[in-house]
Coordinates of C-alpha atoms in Angstrom, one line a residue:
M1 CA -6.4 4.1 1.5
K2 CA -6.8 4.2 -2.3
I3 CA -7.5 7.9 -2.0
K4 CA -4.2 8.5 0.0
L5 CA -2.3 6.6 -2.7
E6 CA -3.9 8.7 -5.4
C7 CA -2.9 11.9 -3.5
E8 CA 0.7 10.7 -3.2
I9 CA 0.8 9.9 -6.9
K10 CA -0.5 13.4 -7.7
A11 CA 2.1 14.9 -5.3
H12 CA 4.8 13.0 -7.2
K13 CA 3.7 14.5 -10.5
L14 CA 3.9 17.9 -8.9
G15 CA 7.3 17.2 -7.4
Q16 CA 6.0 17.3 -3.8
A17 CA 5.9 13.6 -2.9
K18 CA 7.4 12.0 0.2
D19 CA 7.0 8.3 -0.3
G20 CA 8.0 5.7 -2.9
T21 CA 7.9 6.1 -6.6
I22 CA 4.9 6.5 -8.9
S23 CA 5.2 2.9 -10.2
Q24 CA 5.4 1.6 -6.6
L25 CA 2.3 3.6 -5.6
E26 CA 0.4 2.4 -8.7
N27 CA 1.3 -1.2 -7.9
F28 CA 0.2 -0.8 -4.3
Y29 CA -3.1 0.6 -5.6
K30 CA -3.6 -2.5 -7.8
D31 CA -2.7 -4.7 -4.9
I32 CA -5.4 -3.1 -2.7
E33 CA -8.0 -3.5 -5.5
L34 CA -7.1 -7.2 -5.7
M35 CA -7.3 -7.5 -1.9
V36 CA -10.9 -6.2 -2.1
E37 CA -11.8 -8.5 -4.9
S38 CA -10.3 -11.7 -3.7
N39 CA -9.4 -13.0 -0.2
N40 CA -6.8 -15.2 -1.8
H41 CA -4.6 -12.4 -3.0
I42 CA -1.2 -12.0 -1.4
P43 CA -0.1 -8.4 -1.8
S44 CA 3.5 -7.6 -2.5
Y45 CA 3.6 -4.1 -1.2
P46 CA 4.5 -4.9 2.5
R47 CA 7.9 -6.2 1.6
V48 CA 8.7 -3.2 -0.7
I49 CA 7.7 -0.8 2.1
T50 CA 9.7 -2.6 4.8
D51 CA 12.7 -3.0 2.6
T52 CA 12.9 0.4 0.8
W53 CA 10.7 3.1 2.5
D54 CA 11.6 5.3 5.4
F55 CA 10.8 3.6 8.7
N56 CA 8.8 6.7 9.8
S57 CA 6.6 7.0 6.6
E58 CA 3.1 7.7 7.7
L59 CA 1.7 6.3 4.5
G60 CA 3.9 3.2 4.7
L61 CA 2.7 2.6 8.3
Q62 CA -0.9 2.9 7.3
L63 CA -0.4 0.5 4.4
L64 CA 1.2 -2.0 6.6
E65 CA -1.6 -1.7 9.1
L66 CA -4.1 -2.3 6.3
Y67 CA -2.1 -5.5 5.4
E68 CA -2.2 -6.7 9.0
L69 CA -6.0 -6.2 9.1
Y70 CA -6.4 -8.0 5.7
K71 CA -4.3 -11.0 7.0
K72 CA -6.6 -11.2 10.1
L73 CA -9.7 -11.2 8.0
K74 CA -8.3 -13.9 5.7
E75 CA -7.4 -16.0 8.7
G76 CA -11.0 -15.7 10.0
N77 CA -12.5 -17.1 6.8

């Protein structure tokens, strides 16, 4: 997922991006890093995606799926 975020950041810099802003994407990247490092981290990106991104965003849907998996893993610990 981090690679997909990096690709979208690069696309933004080239003027070819579809989703979010560079600062949003960079914050999402940091959120994912914190999710990997700590099972206590509560990422902020799901709310941003659901509140501001296009409902049909493929990247947004993948990020939300990642969050759902993360929540299930946290609940299992």
